[in-house]
PDB file of N, CA and C in Angstrom:
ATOM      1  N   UNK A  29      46.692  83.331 105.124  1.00 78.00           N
ATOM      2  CA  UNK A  29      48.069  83.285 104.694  1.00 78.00           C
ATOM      3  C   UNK A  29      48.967  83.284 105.926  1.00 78.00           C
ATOM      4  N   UNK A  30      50.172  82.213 106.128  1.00 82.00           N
ATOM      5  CA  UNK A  30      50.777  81.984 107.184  1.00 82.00           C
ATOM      6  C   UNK A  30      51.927  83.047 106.774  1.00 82.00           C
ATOM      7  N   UNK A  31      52.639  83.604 107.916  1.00 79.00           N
ATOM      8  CA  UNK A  31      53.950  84.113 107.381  1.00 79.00           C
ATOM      9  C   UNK A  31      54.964  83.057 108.011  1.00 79.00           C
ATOM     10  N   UNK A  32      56.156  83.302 106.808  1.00 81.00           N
ATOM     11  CA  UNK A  32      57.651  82.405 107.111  1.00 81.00           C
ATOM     12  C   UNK A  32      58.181  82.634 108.306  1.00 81.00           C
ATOM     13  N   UNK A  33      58.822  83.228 108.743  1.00 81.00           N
ATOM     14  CA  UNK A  33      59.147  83.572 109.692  1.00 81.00           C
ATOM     15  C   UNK A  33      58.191  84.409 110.727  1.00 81.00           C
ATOM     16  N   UNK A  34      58.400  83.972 111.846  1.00 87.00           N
ATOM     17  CA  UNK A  34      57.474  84.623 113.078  1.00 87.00           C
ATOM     18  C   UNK A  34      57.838  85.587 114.067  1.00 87.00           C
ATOM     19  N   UNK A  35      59.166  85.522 113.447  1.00 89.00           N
ATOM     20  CA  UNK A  35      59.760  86.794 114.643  1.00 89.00           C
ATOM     21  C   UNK A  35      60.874  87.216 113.717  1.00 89.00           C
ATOM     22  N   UNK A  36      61.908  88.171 114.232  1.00 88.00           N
ATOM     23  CA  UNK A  36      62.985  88.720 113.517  1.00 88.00           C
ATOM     24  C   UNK A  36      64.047  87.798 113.423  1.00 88.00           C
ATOM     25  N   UNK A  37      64.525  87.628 115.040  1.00 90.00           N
ATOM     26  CA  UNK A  37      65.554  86.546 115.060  1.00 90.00           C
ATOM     27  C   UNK A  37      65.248  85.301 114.259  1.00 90.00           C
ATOM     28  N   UNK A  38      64.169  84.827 113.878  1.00 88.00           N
ATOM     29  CA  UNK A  38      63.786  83.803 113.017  1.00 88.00           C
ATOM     30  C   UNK A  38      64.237  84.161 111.458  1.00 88.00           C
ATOM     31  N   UNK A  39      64.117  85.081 110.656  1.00 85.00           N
ATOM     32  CA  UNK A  39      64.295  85.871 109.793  1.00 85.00           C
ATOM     33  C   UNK A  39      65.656  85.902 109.370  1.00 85.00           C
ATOM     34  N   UNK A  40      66.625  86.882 110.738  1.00 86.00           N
ATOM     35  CA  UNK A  40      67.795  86.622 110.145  1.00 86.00           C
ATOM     36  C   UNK A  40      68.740  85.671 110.614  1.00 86.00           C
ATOM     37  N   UNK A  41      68.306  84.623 110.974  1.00 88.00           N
ATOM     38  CA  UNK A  41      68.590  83.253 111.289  1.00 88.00           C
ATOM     39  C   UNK A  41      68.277  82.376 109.665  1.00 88.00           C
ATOM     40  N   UNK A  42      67.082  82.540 109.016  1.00 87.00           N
ATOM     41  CA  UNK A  42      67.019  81.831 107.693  1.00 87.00           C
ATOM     42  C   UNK A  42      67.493  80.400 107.540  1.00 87.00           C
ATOM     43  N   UNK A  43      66.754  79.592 108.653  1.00 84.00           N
ATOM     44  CA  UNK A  43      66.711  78.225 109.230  1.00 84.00           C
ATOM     45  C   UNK A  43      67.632  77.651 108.926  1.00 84.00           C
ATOM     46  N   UNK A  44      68.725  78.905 109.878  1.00 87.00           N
ATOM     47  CA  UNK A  44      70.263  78.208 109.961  1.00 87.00           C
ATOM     48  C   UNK A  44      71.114  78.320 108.504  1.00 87.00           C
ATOM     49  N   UNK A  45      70.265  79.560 107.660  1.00 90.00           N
ATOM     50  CA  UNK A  45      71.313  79.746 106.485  1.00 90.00           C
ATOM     51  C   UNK A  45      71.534  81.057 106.936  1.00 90.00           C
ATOM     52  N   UNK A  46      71.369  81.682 107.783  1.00 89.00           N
ATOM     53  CA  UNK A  46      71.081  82.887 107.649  1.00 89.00           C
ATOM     54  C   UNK A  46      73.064  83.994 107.445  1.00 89.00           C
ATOM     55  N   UNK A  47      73.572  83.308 108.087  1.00 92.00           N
ATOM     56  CA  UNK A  47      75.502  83.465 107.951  1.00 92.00           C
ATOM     57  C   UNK A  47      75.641  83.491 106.582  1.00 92.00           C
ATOM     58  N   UNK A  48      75.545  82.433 105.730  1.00 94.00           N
ATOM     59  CA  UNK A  48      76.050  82.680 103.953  1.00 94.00           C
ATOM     60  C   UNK A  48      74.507  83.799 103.295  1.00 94.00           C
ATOM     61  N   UNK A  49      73.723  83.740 103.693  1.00 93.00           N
ATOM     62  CA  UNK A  49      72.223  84.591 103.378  1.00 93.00           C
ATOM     63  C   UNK A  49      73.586  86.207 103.397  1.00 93.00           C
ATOM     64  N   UNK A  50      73.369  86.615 104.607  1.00 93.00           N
ATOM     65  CA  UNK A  50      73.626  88.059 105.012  1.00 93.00           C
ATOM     66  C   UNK A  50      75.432  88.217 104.617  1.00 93.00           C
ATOM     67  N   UNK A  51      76.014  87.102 104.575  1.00 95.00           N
ATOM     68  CA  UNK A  51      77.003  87.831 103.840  1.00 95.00           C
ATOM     69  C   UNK A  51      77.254  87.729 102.726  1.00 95.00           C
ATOM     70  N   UNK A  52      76.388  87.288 102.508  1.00 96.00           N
ATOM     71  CA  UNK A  52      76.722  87.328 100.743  1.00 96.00           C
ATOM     72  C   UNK A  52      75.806  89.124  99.958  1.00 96.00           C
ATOM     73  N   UNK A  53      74.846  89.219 101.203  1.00 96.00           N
ATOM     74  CA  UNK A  53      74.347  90.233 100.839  1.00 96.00           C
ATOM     75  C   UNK A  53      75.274  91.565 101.044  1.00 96.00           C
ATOM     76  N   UNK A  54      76.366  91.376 102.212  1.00 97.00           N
ATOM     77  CA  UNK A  54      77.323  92.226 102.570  1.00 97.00           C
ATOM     78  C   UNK A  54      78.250  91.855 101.541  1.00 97.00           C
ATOM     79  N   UNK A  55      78.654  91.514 101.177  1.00 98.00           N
ATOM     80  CA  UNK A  55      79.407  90.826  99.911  1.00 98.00           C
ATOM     81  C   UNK A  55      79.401  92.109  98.894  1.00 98.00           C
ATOM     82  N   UNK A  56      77.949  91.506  98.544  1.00 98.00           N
ATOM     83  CA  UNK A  56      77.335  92.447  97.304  1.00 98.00           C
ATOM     84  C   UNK A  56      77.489  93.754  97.067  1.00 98.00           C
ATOM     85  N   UNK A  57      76.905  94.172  98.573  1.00 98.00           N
ATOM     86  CA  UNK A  57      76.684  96.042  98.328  1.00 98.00           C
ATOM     87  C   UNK A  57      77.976  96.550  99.055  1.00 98.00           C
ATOM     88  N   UNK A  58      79.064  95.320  99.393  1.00 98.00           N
ATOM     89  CA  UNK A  58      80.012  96.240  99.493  1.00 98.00           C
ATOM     90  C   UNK A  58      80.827  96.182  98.385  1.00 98.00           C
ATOM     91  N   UNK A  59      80.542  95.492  97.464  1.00 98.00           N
ATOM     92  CA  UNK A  59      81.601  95.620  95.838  1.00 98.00           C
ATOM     93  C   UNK A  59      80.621  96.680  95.234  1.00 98.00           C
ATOM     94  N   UNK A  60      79.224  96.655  95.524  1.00 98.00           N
ATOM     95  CA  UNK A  60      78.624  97.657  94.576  1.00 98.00           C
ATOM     96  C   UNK A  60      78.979  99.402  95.305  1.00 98.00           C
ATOM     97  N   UNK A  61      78.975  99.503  96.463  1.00 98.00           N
ATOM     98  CA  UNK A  61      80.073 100.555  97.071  1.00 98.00           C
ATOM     99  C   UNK A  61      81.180 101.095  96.307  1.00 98.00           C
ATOM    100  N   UNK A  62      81.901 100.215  96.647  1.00 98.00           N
ATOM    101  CA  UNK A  62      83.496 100.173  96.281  1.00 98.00           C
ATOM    102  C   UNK A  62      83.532 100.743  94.574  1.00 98.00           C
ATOM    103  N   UNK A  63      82.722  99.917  93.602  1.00 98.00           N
ATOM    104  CA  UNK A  63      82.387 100.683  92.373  1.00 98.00           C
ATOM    105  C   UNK A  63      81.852 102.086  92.185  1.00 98.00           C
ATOM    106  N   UNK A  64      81.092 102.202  92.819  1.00 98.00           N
ATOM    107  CA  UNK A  64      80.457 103.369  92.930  1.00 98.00           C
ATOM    108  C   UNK A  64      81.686 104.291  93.493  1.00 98.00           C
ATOM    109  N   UNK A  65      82.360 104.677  94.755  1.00 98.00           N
ATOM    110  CA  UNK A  65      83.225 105.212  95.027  1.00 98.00           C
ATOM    111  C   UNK A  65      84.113 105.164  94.160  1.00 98.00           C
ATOM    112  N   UNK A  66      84.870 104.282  93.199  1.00 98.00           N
ATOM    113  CA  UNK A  66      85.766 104.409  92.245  1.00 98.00           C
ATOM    114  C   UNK A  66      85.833 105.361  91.297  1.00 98.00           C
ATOM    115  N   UNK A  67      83.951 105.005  90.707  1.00 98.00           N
ATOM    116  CA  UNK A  67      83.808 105.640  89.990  1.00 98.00           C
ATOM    117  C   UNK A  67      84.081 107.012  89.567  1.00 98.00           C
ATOM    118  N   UNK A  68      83.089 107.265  90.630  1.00 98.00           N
ATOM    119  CA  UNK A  68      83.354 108.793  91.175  1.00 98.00           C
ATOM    120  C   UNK A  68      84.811 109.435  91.399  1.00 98.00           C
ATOM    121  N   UNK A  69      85.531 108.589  92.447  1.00 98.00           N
ATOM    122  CA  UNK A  69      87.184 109.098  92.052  1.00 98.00           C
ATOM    123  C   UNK A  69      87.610 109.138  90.482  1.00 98.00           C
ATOM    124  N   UNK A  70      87.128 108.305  89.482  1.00 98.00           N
ATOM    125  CA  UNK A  70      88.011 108.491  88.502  1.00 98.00           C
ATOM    126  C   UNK A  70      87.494 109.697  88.009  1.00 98.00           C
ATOM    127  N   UNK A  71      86.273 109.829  87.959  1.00 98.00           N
ATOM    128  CA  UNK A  71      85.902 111.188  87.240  1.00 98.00           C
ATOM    129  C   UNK A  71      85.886 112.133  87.573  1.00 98.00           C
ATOM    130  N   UNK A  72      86.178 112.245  89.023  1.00 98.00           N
ATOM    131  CA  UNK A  72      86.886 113.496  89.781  1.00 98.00           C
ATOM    132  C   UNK A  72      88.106 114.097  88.909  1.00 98.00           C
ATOM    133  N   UNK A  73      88.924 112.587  88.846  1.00 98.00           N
ATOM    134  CA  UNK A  73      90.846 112.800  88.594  1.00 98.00           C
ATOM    135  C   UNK A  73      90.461 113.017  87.062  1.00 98.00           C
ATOM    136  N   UNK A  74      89.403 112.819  86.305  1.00 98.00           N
ATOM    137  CA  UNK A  74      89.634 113.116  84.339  1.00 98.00           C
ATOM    138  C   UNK A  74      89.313 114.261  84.332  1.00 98.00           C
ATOM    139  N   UNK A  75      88.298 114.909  85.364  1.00 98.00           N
ATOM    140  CA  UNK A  75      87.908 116.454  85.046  1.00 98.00           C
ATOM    141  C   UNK A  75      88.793 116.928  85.226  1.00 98.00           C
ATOM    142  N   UNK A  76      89.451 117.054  86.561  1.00 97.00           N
ATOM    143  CA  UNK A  76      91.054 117.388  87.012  1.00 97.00           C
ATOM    144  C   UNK A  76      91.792 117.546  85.566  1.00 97.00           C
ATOM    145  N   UNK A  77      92.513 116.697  85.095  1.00 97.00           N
ATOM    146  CA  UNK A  77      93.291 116.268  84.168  1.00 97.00           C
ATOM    147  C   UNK A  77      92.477 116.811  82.561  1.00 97.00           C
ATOM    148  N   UNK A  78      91.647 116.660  82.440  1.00 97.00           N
ATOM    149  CA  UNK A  78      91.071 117.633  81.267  1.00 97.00           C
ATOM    150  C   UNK A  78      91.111 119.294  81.556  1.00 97.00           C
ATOM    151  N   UNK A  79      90.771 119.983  82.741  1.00 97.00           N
ATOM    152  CA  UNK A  79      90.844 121.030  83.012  1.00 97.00           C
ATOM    153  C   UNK A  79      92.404 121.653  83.507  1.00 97.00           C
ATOM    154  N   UNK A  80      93.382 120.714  83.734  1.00 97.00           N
ATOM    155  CA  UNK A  80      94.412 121.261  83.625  1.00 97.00           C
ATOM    156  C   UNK A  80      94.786 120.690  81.995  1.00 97.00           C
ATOM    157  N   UNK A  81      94.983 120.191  81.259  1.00 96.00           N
ATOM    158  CA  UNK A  81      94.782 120.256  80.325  1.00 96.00           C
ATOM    159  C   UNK A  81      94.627 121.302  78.753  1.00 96.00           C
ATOM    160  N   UNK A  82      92.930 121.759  79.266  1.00 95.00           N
ATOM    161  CA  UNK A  82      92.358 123.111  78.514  1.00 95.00           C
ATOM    162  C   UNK A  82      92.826 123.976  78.901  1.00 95.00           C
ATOM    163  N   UNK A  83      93.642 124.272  80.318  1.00 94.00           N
ATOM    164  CA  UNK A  83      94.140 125.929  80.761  1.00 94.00           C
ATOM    165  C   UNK A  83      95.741 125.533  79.915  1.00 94.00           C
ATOM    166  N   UNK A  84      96.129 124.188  79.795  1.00 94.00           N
ATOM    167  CA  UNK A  84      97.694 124.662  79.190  1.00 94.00           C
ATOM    168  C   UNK A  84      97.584 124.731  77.372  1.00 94.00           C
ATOM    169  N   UNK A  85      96.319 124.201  77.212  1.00 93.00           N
ATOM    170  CA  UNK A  85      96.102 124.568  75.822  1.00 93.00           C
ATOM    171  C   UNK A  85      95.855 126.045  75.412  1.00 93.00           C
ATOM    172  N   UNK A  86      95.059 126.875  76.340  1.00 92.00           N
ATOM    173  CA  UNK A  86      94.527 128.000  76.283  1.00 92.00           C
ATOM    174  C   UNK A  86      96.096 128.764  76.317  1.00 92.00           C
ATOM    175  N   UNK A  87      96.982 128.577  77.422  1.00 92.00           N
ATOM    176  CA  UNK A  87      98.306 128.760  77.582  1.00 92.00           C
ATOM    177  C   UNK A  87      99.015 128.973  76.095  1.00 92.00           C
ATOM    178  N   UNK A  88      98.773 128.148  75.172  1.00 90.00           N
ATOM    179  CA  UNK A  88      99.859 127.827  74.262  1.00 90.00           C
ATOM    180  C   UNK A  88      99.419 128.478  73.270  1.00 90.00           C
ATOM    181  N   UNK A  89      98.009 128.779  73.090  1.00 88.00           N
ATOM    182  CA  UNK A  89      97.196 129.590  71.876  1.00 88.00           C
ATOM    183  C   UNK A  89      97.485 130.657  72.251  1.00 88.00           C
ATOM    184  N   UNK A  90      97.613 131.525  73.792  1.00 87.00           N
ATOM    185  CA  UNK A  90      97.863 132.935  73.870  1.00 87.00           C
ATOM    186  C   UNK A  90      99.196 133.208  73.445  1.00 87.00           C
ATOM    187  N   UNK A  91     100.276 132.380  73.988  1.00 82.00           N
ATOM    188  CA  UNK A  91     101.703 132.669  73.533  1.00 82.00           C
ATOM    189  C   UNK A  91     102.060 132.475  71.994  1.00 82.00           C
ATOM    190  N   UNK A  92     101.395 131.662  71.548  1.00 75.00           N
ATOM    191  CA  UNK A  92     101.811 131.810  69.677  1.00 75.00           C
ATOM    192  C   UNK A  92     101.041 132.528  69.139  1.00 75.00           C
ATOM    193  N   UNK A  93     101.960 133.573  68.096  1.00 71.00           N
ATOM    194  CA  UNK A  93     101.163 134.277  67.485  1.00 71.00           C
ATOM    195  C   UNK A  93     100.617 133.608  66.240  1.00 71.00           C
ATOM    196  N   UNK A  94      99.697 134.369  65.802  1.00 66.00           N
ATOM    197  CA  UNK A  94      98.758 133.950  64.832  1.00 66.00           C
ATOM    198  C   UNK A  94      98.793 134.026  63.525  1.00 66.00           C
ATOM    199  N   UNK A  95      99.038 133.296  62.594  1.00 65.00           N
ATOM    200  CA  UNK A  95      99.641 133.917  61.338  1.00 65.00           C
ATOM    201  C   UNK A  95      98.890 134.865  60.060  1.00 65.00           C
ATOM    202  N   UNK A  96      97.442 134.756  60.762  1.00 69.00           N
ATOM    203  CA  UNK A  96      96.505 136.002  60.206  1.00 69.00           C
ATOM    204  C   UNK A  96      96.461 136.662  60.458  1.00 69.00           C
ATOM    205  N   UNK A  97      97.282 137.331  61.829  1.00 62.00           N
ATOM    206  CA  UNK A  97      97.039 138.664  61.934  1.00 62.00           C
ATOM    207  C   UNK A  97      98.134 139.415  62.009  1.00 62.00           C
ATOM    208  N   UNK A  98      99.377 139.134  61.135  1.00 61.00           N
ATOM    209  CA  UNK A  98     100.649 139.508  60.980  1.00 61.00           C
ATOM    210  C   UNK A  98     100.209 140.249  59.937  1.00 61.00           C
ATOM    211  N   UNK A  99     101.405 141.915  60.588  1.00 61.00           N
ATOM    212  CA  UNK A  99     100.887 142.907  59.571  1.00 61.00           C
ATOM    213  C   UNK A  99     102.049 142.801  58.337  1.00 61.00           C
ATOM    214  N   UNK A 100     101.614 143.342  57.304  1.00 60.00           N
ATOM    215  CA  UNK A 100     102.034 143.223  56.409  1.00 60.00           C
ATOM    216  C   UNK A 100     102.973 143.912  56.138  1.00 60.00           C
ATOM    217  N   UNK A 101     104.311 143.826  55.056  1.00 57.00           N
ATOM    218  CA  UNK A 101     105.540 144.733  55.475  1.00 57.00           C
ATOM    219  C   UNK A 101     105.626 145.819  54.271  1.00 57.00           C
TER     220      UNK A 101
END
């Protein structure tokens, strides 16, 4: 079995494709990056925003009173 390429520089040369080859591969994993990092920011900022959220809900249940446990006159 012969191999394709015989050296490295042969490789990422890709008999003179090797420029649209490697950036298209830089292309790729830098949009698949960029998603990935997004991602993660958004669900940083919803936990954020849900957890301030549940503390002003928790907020609003302590300050109103409850109408079951009003004593009777």
């Amino acid at each position: 079995m012969q191999p394709y390429f015989y050296s490295v520089s042969e490789f990422l040369a890709m008999g003179k494709h090797g420029v649209f080859v490697w950036s298209c591969w830089a292309i790729t994993v830098g949009v698949m990056l960029a998603f990935i990092i997004y991602s993660r920011r958004q669900r940083q900022a919803l936990i954020k925003q849900l957890t301030i959220q549940q503390t002003r809900q928790a907020q609003r249940t302590a300050k109103t009173p409850n109408p079951e446990t009003k004593q009777p006159m």
